[in-house]
Coordinates of C-alpha atoms and ligand atoms in Angstrom, one line a residue:
X254 CA 0.0 0.0 0.0
X255 CA 1.2 3.5 -0.7
X256 CA 1.7 5.6 2.5
X257 CA -0.8 8.2 1.0
X258 CA -1.1 10.4 4.1
X259 CA 2.7 10.5 4.7
X260 CA 3.4 11.2 1.1
X261 CA 0.8 14.0 1.0
X262 CA 1.8 15.6 4.2
X263 CA 5.5 15.6 3.3
X264 CA 4.8 16.7 -0.2
X265 CA 2.9 19.8 1.2
X266 CA 6.3 20.9 2.7
X267 CA 7.7 20.9 -0.9
X268 CA 5.2 22.8 -3.0
X269 CA 5.7 23.0 -6.7
X270 CA 6.3 26.5 -8.1
X271 CA 3.2 27.2 -10.2
X272 CA 5.0 29.0 -12.9
X273 CA 7.6 26.4 -13.8
X274 CA 7.3 23.4 -16.1
X275 CA 10.1 21.0 -15.3
X276 CA 11.6 18.7 -17.9
X277 CA 13.7 15.6 -17.5
X278 CA 16.2 16.6 -20.2
X279 CA 19.6 15.5 -21.6
X280 CA 20.9 14.8 -18.1
X281 CA 18.0 14.9 -15.8
X282 CA 16.2 18.0 -14.3
X283 CA 18.4 21.0 -14.5
X284 CA 17.6 24.7 -13.8
X285 CA 18.0 27.3 -11.1
X286 CA 18.9 25.4 -7.9
X287 CA 16.6 27.5 -5.8
X288 CA 13.5 26.3 -7.8
X289 CA 14.2 22.6 -7.5
X290 CA 13.0 21.8 -3.9
X291 CA 9.8 20.1 -5.0
X292 CA 11.6 18.2 -7.8
X293 CA 14.1 16.7 -5.4
X294 CA 11.4 15.6 -3.0
X295 CA 9.5 13.9 -5.9
X296 CA 12.7 12.4 -7.3
X297 CA 13.3 10.7 -3.9
X298 CA 9.9 9.0 -4.3
X299 CA 10.5 8.2 -7.9
X300 CA 13.9 6.6 -7.2
X301 CA 12.4 4.4 -4.6
X302 CA 9.6 3.3 -7.0
X303 CA 12.2 2.6 -9.7
X304 CA 14.1 0.4 -7.1
X305 CA 10.9 -1.5 -6.2
X306 CA 10.2 -2.0 -9.9
X307 CA 13.7 -3.5 -10.3
X308 CA 13.3 -5.9 -7.5
X309 CA 15.0 -3.8 -4.8
X310 CA 18.1 -3.1 -6.8
X311 CA 19.9 0.1 -5.7
X312 CA 19.2 3.2 -7.7
X313 CA 21.5 6.2 -7.8
X314 CA 20.5 9.9 -7.5
X315 CA 23.1 12.5 -8.3
X316 CA 22.5 16.2 -7.3
X317 CA 24.5 18.3 -9.8
X318 CA 24.3 20.7 -12.7
X319 CA 27.7 19.6 -14.0
X320 CA 29.0 22.2 -16.5
X321 CA 26.2 24.8 -15.8
X322 CA 26.7 28.0 -13.9
X323 CA 26.9 27.9 -10.1
X324 CA 23.3 29.1 -9.4
X325 CA 21.9 26.1 -11.4
X326 CA 21.5 22.7 -10.0
X327 CA 19.9 19.5 -11.1
X328 CA 19.3 15.9 -10.4
X329 CA 19.6 12.7 -12.4
X330 CA 18.8 9.1 -11.7
X331 CA 21.2 6.2 -12.3
X332 CA 20.0 2.7 -13.1
X333 CA 21.4 -0.4 -11.5
X334 CA 24.4 -1.1 -13.7
X335 CA 25.5 2.5 -13.3
X336 CA 23.9 3.7 -16.6
X337 CA 21.5 6.6 -17.1
X338 CA 17.8 6.1 -16.2
X339 CA 15.9 4.0 -18.8
X340 CA 14.4 6.5 -21.2
X341 CA 10.8 5.2 -20.8
X342 CA 11.0 6.4 -17.2
X343 CA 11.9 10.0 -18.1
X344 CA 8.3 10.7 -18.9
X345 CA 7.3 9.4 -15.5
X346 CA 9.8 11.7 -13.9
X347 CA 8.5 14.7 -15.8
X348 CA 4.9 13.8 -15.0
X349 CA 5.6 13.5 -11.2
X350 CA 7.7 16.7 -11.2
X351 CA 4.8 18.7 -12.8
X352 CA 1.9 17.5 -10.7
X353 CA 0.4 20.9 -9.6
X354 CA -0.4 19.9 -6.0
X355 CA 0.5 17.3 -3.4
X356 CA -2.9 15.7 -4.0
X357 CA -2.2 15.5 -7.8
X358 CA 1.3 14.3 -7.0
X359 CA 0.1 11.3 -4.9
X360 CA -2.5 10.5 -7.6
X361 CA 0.3 10.5 -10.2
X362 CA 2.4 8.2 -8.0
X363 CA -0.6 5.9 -7.6
X364 CA -1.1 5.9 -11.4
X365 CA 2.6 5.1 -12.0
X366 CA 2.4 2.2 -9.6
X367 CA -0.6 0.8 -11.4
X368 CA 0.7 1.5 -14.9
X369 CA 4.1 -0.1 -14.3
X370 CA 2.7 -2.9 -12.0
X371 CA 5.1 -2.1 -9.1
X372 CA 4.9 -4.4 -6.1
X373 CA 5.0 -2.0 -3.2
X374 CA 6.0 -4.7 -0.7
X375 CA 9.5 -4.9 -2.3
X376 CA 12.0 -2.8 -0.4
X377 CA 13.5 0.2 -2.1
X378 CA 17.2 1.1 -2.0
X379 CA 18.8 4.3 -3.1
X380 CA 22.3 5.8 -2.9
X381 CA 22.8 9.5 -3.5
X382 CA 25.5 12.1 -3.7
X383 CA 25.9 15.8 -4.5
X384 CA 28.5 18.1 -6.0
X385 CA 29.8 21.3 -4.3
X386 CA 27.0 23.7 -5.4
X387 CA 25.7 26.0 -2.6
X388 CA 22.1 24.8 -3.1
X389 CA 23.1 21.1 -2.8
X390 CA 22.6 20.6 1.0
X391 CA 19.1 21.9 1.0
X392 CA 18.2 19.9 -2.1
X393 CA 19.5 16.8 -0.5
X394 CA 17.3 17.5 2.5
X395 CA 14.3 17.5 0.2
X396 CA 15.5 14.3 -1.5
X397 CA 15.8 12.6 1.9
X398 CA 12.3 13.7 2.8
X399 CA 11.0 12.0 -0.3
X400 CA 12.9 8.8 0.4
X401 CA 11.7 8.7 4.0
X402 CA 8.1 9.4 2.9
X403 CA 8.1 6.2 0.9
X404 CA 10.2 4.4 3.5
X405 CA 13.2 3.7 1.2
X406 CA 16.5 2.5 2.6
X407 CA 19.2 5.0 1.6
X408 CA 22.9 5.6 1.7
X409 CA 24.5 9.0 1.6
X410 CA 27.6 9.0 -0.6
X411 CA 28.3 12.6 0.5
X412 CA 30.0 15.2 -1.7
X413 CA 31.6 13.3 -4.6
X414 CA 31.8 13.3 -8.4
X415 CA 29.1 12.0 -10.7
X416 CA 31.3 9.1 -12.0
X417 CA 32.0 7.9 -8.4
X418 CA 28.2 7.8 -7.8
X419 CA 27.7 5.8 -11.0
X420 CA 30.6 3.5 -9.9
X421 CA 29.0 3.0 -6.5
X422 CA 25.6 2.1 -8.0
X423 CA 27.2 -0.6 -10.1
X424 CA 29.4 -2.0 -7.4
X425 CA 26.6 -2.1 -4.8
X426 CA 24.4 -4.0 -7.2
X427 CA 27.1 -6.5 -8.3
X428 CA 28.7 -7.1 -5.0
X429 CA 29.4 -10.8 -4.4
X430 CA 28.3 -11.8 -7.9
X431 CA 30.3 -13.0 -10.8
X432 CA 29.9 -9.5 -12.3
X433 CA 31.4 -7.8 -9.3
X434 CA 32.8 -4.4 -10.5
X435 CA 34.9 -3.6 -7.4
X436 CA 34.6 -2.5 -3.8
X437 CA 31.5 -0.3 -3.2
X438 CA 33.4 2.5 -1.6
X439 CA 35.3 5.6 -2.8
X440 CA 38.5 3.9 -1.6
X441 CA 37.6 0.9 -3.9
X442 CA 37.2 3.3 -6.8
X443 CA 40.5 5.0 -6.2
X444 CA 42.4 1.8 -5.7
X445 CA 40.9 0.0 -8.7
X446 CA 41.7 2.8 -11.1
X447 CA 45.1 3.8 -9.7
X448 CA 46.4 0.2 -9.5
X449 CA 45.6 -0.4 -13.1
X450 CA 47.1 3.0 -14.1
X451 CA 50.3 2.2 -12.2
X452 CA 50.6 -1.2 -13.9
X453 CA 50.2 0.5 -17.3
X454 CA 53.0 3.0 -16.5
X455 CA 55.4 0.4 -15.0
X456 CA 58.6 0.3 -17.0
X457 CA 57.8 3.3 -19.1
X458 CA 59.9 6.5 -19.0
X459 CA 58.4 8.9 -16.4
X460 CA 55.5 11.1 -17.7
X461 CA 55.7 14.8 -17.1
X462 CA 53.4 16.1 -14.3
X463 CA 49.8 16.6 -15.4
X464 CA 48.2 19.9 -14.6
X465 CA 44.5 19.4 -14.0
X466 CA 42.0 22.3 -14.0
X467 CA 39.2 21.2 -11.7
X468 CA 36.7 24.0 -12.6
X469 CA 36.6 24.9 -8.9
X470 CA 34.4 21.8 -8.5
X471 CA 34.1 18.5 -6.8
X472 CA 36.7 17.0 -9.1
X473 CA 39.3 18.8 -7.1
X474 CA 38.5 16.7 -4.1
X475 CA 38.9 13.5 -6.0
X476 CA 42.0 14.6 -7.9
X477 CA 43.6 15.4 -4.5
X478 CA 42.6 11.9 -3.2
X479 CA 44.1 10.2 -6.2
X480 CA 47.5 11.8 -5.4
X481 CA 48.0 9.5 -2.4
X482 CA 47.1 6.4 -4.4
X483 CA 49.4 7.2 -7.3
X484 CA 52.5 7.7 -5.1
X485 CA 55.5 8.9 -7.1
X486 CA 54.6 7.0 -10.2
X487 CA 52.7 10.0 -11.6
X488 CA 52.3 13.6 -10.5
X489 CA 49.2 15.6 -10.6
X490 CA 49.1 19.4 -10.2
X491 CA 45.6 20.4 -9.2
X492 CA 44.5 24.0 -10.1
X493 CA 41.2 25.8 -9.9
X494 CA 40.4 23.9 -6.8
X495 CA 38.6 26.7 -4.9
X496 CA 35.5 25.1 -3.3
X497 CA 34.7 28.1 -1.1
X498 CA 34.6 31.4 -2.9
X499 CA 31.1 32.1 -4.2
X500 CA 30.7 32.2 -8.0
X501 CA 33.9 30.5 -9.1
X502 CA 32.5 27.1 -10.1
X503 CA 32.8 26.6 -13.9
X504 CA 33.5 30.3 -14.1
X505 CA 36.2 31.1 -16.8
X506 CA 37.7 27.6 -16.2
X507 CA 36.8 24.0 -16.7
X508 CA 36.1 21.7 -19.7
X509 CA 33.1 23.6 -21.1
X510 CA 34.9 27.0 -21.0
X511 CA 37.9 25.5 -22.9
X512 CA 35.7 23.7 -25.5
X513 CA 33.4 26.7 -26.2
X514 CA 36.0 29.4 -26.2
X515 CA 38.8 27.3 -27.6
X516 CA 41.3 28.8 -25.4
X517 CA 43.1 28.4 -22.1
X518 CA 41.4 29.4 -18.9
X519 CA 42.9 32.8 -18.0
X520 CA 44.2 31.3 -14.7
X521 CA 46.5 28.8 -16.5
X522 CA 49.8 29.4 -18.3
X523 CA 51.5 26.6 -20.1
X524 CA 55.2 26.2 -20.9
X525 CA 56.0 25.3 -24.5
X526 CA 55.4 21.5 -24.9
X527 CA 53.4 21.3 -21.7
X528 CA 50.0 19.5 -21.7
X529 CA 47.2 19.8 -19.3
X530 CA 43.5 19.1 -19.0
X531 CA 40.2 20.6 -17.7
X532 CA 37.4 18.8 -15.9
X533 CA 33.8 20.2 -15.6
X534 CA 31.9 20.9 -12.3
X535 CA 31.1 17.2 -11.5
X536 CA 34.2 15.7 -13.2
X537 CA 32.5 13.7 -16.0
X538 CA 33.9 15.7 -18.9
X539 CA 37.6 16.0 -19.9
X540 CA 39.2 18.4 -22.3
X541 CA 43.0 18.1 -23.0
X542 CA 45.3 20.8 -24.6
X543 CA 48.9 21.6 -25.0
X544 CA 51.2 24.5 -25.8
X545 CA 53.4 23.9 -28.9
X546 CA 57.0 25.0 -29.2
X547 CA 55.9 28.6 -29.8
X548 CA 53.6 28.5 -26.8
X549 CA 50.5 28.4 -29.0
X550 CA 47.4 26.7 -27.5
X551 CA 46.0 23.5 -29.1
X552 CA 42.9 21.8 -28.0
X553 CA 42.6 18.0 -27.8
X554 CA 38.8 17.4 -27.4
X555 CA 36.6 14.4 -27.1
X556 CA 37.0 13.5 -30.8
X557 CA 40.8 13.5 -30.3
X558 CA 40.4 11.3 -27.2
X559 CA 38.2 8.9 -29.2
X560 CA 40.8 8.6 -32.0
X561 CA 43.7 8.1 -29.6
X562 CA 42.0 5.5 -27.4
X563 CA 40.1 3.6 -30.2
X564 CA 43.3 3.3 -32.3
X565 CA 45.3 2.0 -29.3
X566 CA 42.6 -0.6 -28.3
X567 CA 42.4 -1.8 -31.9
X568 CA 46.2 -2.3 -31.8
X569 CA 46.1 -4.2 -28.6
X570 CA 43.2 -6.4 -29.8
X571 CA 45.1 -7.2 -32.9
X572 CA 48.4 -7.9 -31.1
X573 CA 46.5 -10.2 -28.7
X574 CA 45.2 -12.2 -31.7
X575 CA 41.6 -11.4 -30.9
X576 CA 40.8 -9.2 -33.9
X577 CA 38.5 -11.8 -35.5
X578 CA 36.4 -12.1 -32.3
X579 CA 36.5 -8.6 -31.0
X580 CA 35.2 -5.7 -33.1
X581 CA 35.7 -2.1 -32.0
X582 CA 33.2 0.6 -32.9
X583 CA 32.9 4.3 -32.3
X584 CA 29.9 6.4 -31.4
X585 CA 29.8 10.1 -32.1
X586 CA 27.2 12.9 -32.2
X587 CA 26.6 15.7 -34.7
X588 CA 29.2 17.8 -32.8
X589 CA 32.0 15.5 -33.9
X590 CA 34.5 17.3 -36.0
X591 CA 34.1 16.3 -39.7
X592 CA 37.8 15.5 -39.9
X593 CA 37.5 13.1 -37.0
X594 CA 34.6 11.3 -38.6
X595 CA 36.5 11.0 -41.8
X596 CA 39.6 9.7 -40.1
X597 CA 37.7 7.1 -38.1
X598 CA 35.3 6.0 -40.8
X599 CA 38.2 4.8 -42.9
X600 CA 39.3 2.5 -40.1
X601 CA 36.3 1.5 -37.9
X602 CA 32.5 1.4 -37.8
X603 CA 31.3 4.8 -36.8
X604 CA 27.7 5.6 -35.7
X605 CA 26.1 9.0 -35.1
X606 CA 23.4 9.4 -32.4
X607 CA 21.7 12.4 -30.7
X608 CA 23.5 14.3 -28.0
X609 CA 23.6 12.9 -24.5
X610 CA 25.6 10.2 -22.9
X611 CA 22.5 8.1 -22.5
X612 CA 22.2 7.8 -26.3
X613 CA 25.9 7.1 -26.9
X614 CA 26.1 4.6 -24.1
X615 CA 23.3 2.5 -25.4
X616 CA 24.7 2.6 -29.0
X617 CA 28.2 1.6 -27.6
X618 CA 26.7 -1.5 -26.0
X619 CA 26.0 -2.9 -29.5
X620 CA 29.7 -3.4 -30.1
X621 CA 32.2 -5.8 -28.5
X622 CA 34.2 -2.7 -27.6
X623 CA 32.3 0.6 -28.0
X624 CA 34.3 3.8 -27.8
X625 CA 32.3 7.0 -27.2
X626 CA 33.4 10.5 -26.4
X627 CA 31.2 13.5 -27.2
X628 CA 33.3 16.3 -28.7
X629 CA 32.7 18.1 -25.3
X630 CA 34.8 15.4 -23.6
X631 CA 32.1 13.3 -22.1
X632 CA 32.6 9.6 -22.7
X633 CA 34.1 6.3 -21.9
X634 CA 34.7 2.8 -23.4
X635 CA 32.5 -0.2 -23.0
X636 CA 33.6 -3.8 -23.2
X637 CA 30.8 -6.3 -23.7
X638 CA 30.7 -9.2 -21.2
X639 CA 31.7 -11.6 -23.9
X640 CA 34.7 -9.5 -24.9
X641 CA 35.8 -9.2 -21.3
X642 CA 35.4 -13.0 -20.8
X643 CA 37.6 -13.6 -23.9
X644 CA 40.2 -11.1 -22.8
X645 CA 40.4 -12.6 -19.3
X646 CA 40.6 -16.2 -20.5
X647 CA 42.8 -15.8 -23.6
X648 CA 46.5 -16.9 -23.6
X649 CA 48.4 -14.1 -21.7
X650 CA 50.7 -11.8 -23.7
X651 CA 52.0 -8.4 -23.0
X652 CA 49.3 -6.9 -25.3
X653 CA 46.6 -8.8 -23.4
X654 CA 47.9 -7.7 -20.0
X655 CA 47.7 -4.1 -21.2
X656 CA 44.2 -4.7 -22.5
X657 CA 43.2 -6.0 -19.1
X658 CA 44.7 -3.0 -17.3
X659 CA 43.0 -0.7 -19.8
X660 CA 39.7 -2.3 -18.9
X661 CA 40.3 -1.6 -15.2
X662 CA 41.5 2.0 -15.6
X663 CA 38.3 2.8 -17.4
X664 CA 35.1 3.6 -15.5
X665 CA 32.7 1.8 -17.8
X666 CA 29.6 3.1 -16.0
X667 CA 29.8 6.7 -17.4
X668 CA 32.1 9.4 -18.6
X669 CA 34.7 9.9 -15.9
X670 CA 37.2 12.8 -16.4
X671 CA 39.9 11.5 -14.0
X672 CA 39.8 7.9 -15.1
X673 CA 39.7 9.1 -18.8
X674 CA 42.8 11.3 -18.1
X675 CA 44.7 8.3 -16.7
X676 CA 43.6 6.3 -19.8
X677 CA 44.9 9.0 -22.1
X678 CA 48.2 9.3 -20.2
X679 CA 48.6 5.5 -20.3
X680 CA 48.1 5.4 -24.1
X681 CA 50.4 8.4 -24.6
X682 CA 53.1 6.6 -22.5
X683 CA 52.7 3.4 -24.5
X684 CA 52.8 5.1 -27.8
X685 CA 55.6 7.5 -26.7
X686 CA 53.4 10.4 -27.9
X687 CA 53.5 14.0 -26.9
X688 CA 50.6 16.3 -27.4
X689 CA 52.0 17.2 -30.9
X690 CA 52.0 13.6 -32.1
X691 CA 48.6 12.9 -30.7
X692 CA 47.2 16.1 -32.3
X693 CA 48.7 15.2 -35.7
X694 CA 46.6 12.0 -36.1
X695 CA 44.2 14.3 -38.1
X696 CA 43.7 18.0 -38.4
X697 CA 40.5 19.5 -37.0
X698 CA 38.2 21.6 -39.2
X699 CA 37.8 25.1 -37.7
X700 CA 34.5 25.1 -35.8
X701 CA 32.4 27.4 -33.7
X702 CA 29.6 26.8 -31.1
X703 CA 27.1 29.6 -30.4
X704 CA 24.3 29.8 -27.8
X705 CA 21.1 31.6 -28.8
X706 CA 18.6 32.7 -26.1
X707 CA 15.1 32.3 -27.5
X708 CA 11.6 32.6 -26.0
X709 CA 10.8 28.9 -26.4
X710 CA 13.6 26.4 -27.2
X711 CA 10.9 23.6 -27.4
X712 CA 9.8 25.1 -30.7
X713 CA 13.0 23.6 -32.1
X714 CA 12.7 20.0 -33.1
X715 CA 15.3 17.9 -34.9
X716 CA 15.7 14.6 -36.8
X717 CA 18.5 12.5 -38.3
X718 CA 20.5 12.4 -35.0
X719 CA 19.9 16.2 -34.6
X720 CA 21.6 17.0 -37.8
X721 CA 18.4 18.5 -39.3
X722 CA 15.7 20.7 -38.0
X723 CA 12.1 19.7 -38.7
X724 CA 10.6 22.6 -36.7
X725 CA 10.2 25.6 -37.0
X726 CA 9.1 24.8 -40.5
X727 CA 11.3 26.2 -43.3
X728 CA 14.3 27.1 -41.1
X729 CA 16.4 24.1 -42.2
X730 CA 16.0 25.2 -45.9
X731 CA 17.5 28.5 -44.9
X732 CA 20.3 26.9 -43.0
X733 CA 21.0 24.7 -46.0
X734 CA 21.1 27.7 -48.3
X735 CA 23.7 29.3 -46.0
X736 CA 25.8 26.2 -45.8
X737 CA 26.0 26.0 -49.6
X738 CA 27.8 29.4 -49.5
X739 CA 30.7 27.9 -47.5
X740 CA 32.4 25.1 -49.5
X741 CA 32.6 22.1 -47.2
X742 CA 30.8 24.0 -44.5
X743 CA 28.4 22.2 -42.1
X744 CA 26.0 23.6 -39.5
X745 CA 23.2 22.4 -37.4
X746 CA 20.7 23.7 -34.8
X747 CA 19.4 22.0 -31.7
X748 CA 17.7 22.9 -28.5
X749 CA 19.9 22.3 -25.4
X750 CA 18.7 19.7 -22.9
X751 CA 20.6 21.3 -20.0
X752 CA 20.4 25.0 -20.5
X753 CA 17.5 27.3 -21.6
X754 CA 19.1 28.0 -25.0
X755 CA 19.3 26.8 -28.6
X756 CA 22.8 25.7 -29.7
X757 CA 24.3 26.3 -33.2
X758 CA 27.3 24.5 -34.4
X759 CA 29.3 25.2 -37.6
X760 CA 32.5 24.0 -39.1
X761 CA 34.2 25.2 -42.3
X762 CA 37.5 25.2 -44.1
X763 CA 38.8 28.3 -42.4
X764 CA 38.3 29.9 -38.9
X765 CA 36.7 33.0 -40.4
X766 CA 34.2 31.0 -42.4
X767 CA 33.3 28.7 -39.5
X768 CA 32.7 31.8 -37.3
X769 CA 30.7 33.6 -40.0
X770 CA 28.6 30.5 -40.8
X771 CA 27.9 29.9 -37.1
X772 CA 26.9 33.5 -36.4
X773 CA 24.8 33.8 -39.6
X774 CA 22.9 30.6 -38.7
X775 CA 22.5 31.9 -35.1
X776 CA 21.0 35.1 -36.6
X777 CA 18.5 33.0 -38.5
X778 CA 17.5 31.2 -35.3
X779 CA 17.2 34.5 -33.5
X780 CA 15.0 36.1 -36.2
X781 CA 12.8 33.0 -36.4
X782 CA 12.3 32.6 -32.7
X783 CA 12.3 36.1 -31.4
X784 CA 15.1 35.9 -28.9
X785 CA 16.1 38.3 -26.1
X786 CA 17.3 41.5 -28.0
X787 CA 20.3 41.9 -25.7
X788 CA 21.4 38.4 -26.6
X789 CA 21.2 38.7 -30.4
X790 CA 24.2 36.8 -31.7
X791 CA 26.9 39.2 -33.2
Ligands
LIG42 C1 25.3 16.8 -20.3 C2 25.1 15.5 -20.9 C3 26.0 15.4 -22.1 C4 25.7 16.5 -23.1 C5 25.7 17.9 -22.3 C6 25.2 19.0 -23.1 O1 26.6 17.0 -19.9 O2 25.5 14.5 -20.0 O3 25.9 14.2 -22.7 O4 26.6 16.6 -24.1 O5 24.9 17.8 -21.2 O6 23.9 18.8 -23.5 P1 23.0 19.9 -24.1 O7 23.7 20.4 -25.4 O8 21.7 19.2 -24.4 O9 22.8 21.0 -23.1 P2 27.0 17.5 -18.4 O10 28.5 17.4 -18.3 O11 26.5 18.9 -18.3 O12 26.2 16.6 -17.5

């Protein structure tokens, strides 16, 4: 039986703001943190129902707004194997979040229980964590109220990164089984990844210290903790690790800043030849870069990471004699640089899917080894159970040992900036590559990303893995006309699922053309949708 009275009374303490329509988007609910109290309460209830539906498996709840500005916050649910919430439940999340009153909320819960045939007698288990945002503690209080209202068992994983929370969900649910993924603690996470990394670096010439820009977010805590586990095998220099000054999170630093502005955070200076990387606010995205011999900045984004990592895994699979049994594939989105797609397509199967790790992750599961990194640096590598079984049972060789350690250094549950950085460093060490050699695998087409503030981003609808607009009607034809004016130019328009904006991407043969195409398409979007005049793209 549903504890109707309890649910209703507690829900009354978390009223839904009448003027906001919440939406479970690219990465859960995400908007101004101070408006999310009711959403967190209801997500607590929803997470418990999801757990009951899945026979009491532990569900994860992460309170974060990742790359967004500090006043934003958000919440996303994590399914039992550490993957994003099954998409059919996103609509349930949106429905519960938008019930106008506590009575309507309880009715919506009742409806969900009936529609999805949930056995309420099954216990519910939830693990949650939050990042360092100032609205986090209060939102976690609302979440706990929801969990208690429906009598769920819960575990507080504290202030930690999104990838650690995903790791915990998977390890809790596989504990003591043949699929065990490691110890279900932060120490277990740190040990598993650092041990594999140290084995991969053993016998290699020492790598230079790696400067890590932590976006003044929770990644700084984890990067600091890794130091003790790495010993003197590898040195990390943590910068932008200010977790106390208001307003500094993701501000002029971090992976999104670097990717969008295509320049160094102003707080960082690189010596010629030095490489470094930036995380985002919850440490699930990674952006690399280096200074060349003239001190010039060069970005090594998610596409470059894909190319480096996929090529190395293909080499190892071949050297292990498993290339007939293990096929490696790559997943990209429309944001992938055209040059990367061209380079990879000549060598491997490449698939394009809509933006959002959830889409890439599911597509990657279709391969024996699926490598996915969004251009923004969010990604990981998945090894199918059959591929892992083959790798662990095949005749040992040095290539195979490397492959096994590569599997352990990777957090297969979700994009993990720190684990990905160790993966990159291991591959660079094995290939004896500097940033220059890595970068020279292919040459990026100049590109530009522009945000357009419009009155209603939901008026923009896309098809063909977001590469074409189907609404507003007629706009795609105008974009096509513009594209034709720039030989080899490509542009697309899509609504963001994490910010209240429409995004425009363009790439072309020259920097000037890419900028011009992006801003002209952004102008079209603005004119079509009637954006905020102060924000008209220039
Ligand atoms: C989230 C998603 C990513 C996505 C990004 C931007 O990242 O997890 O998969 O690429 O948002 O999405 P959109 O363009 O729809 O705003 P994060 O790092 O913010 O969680």
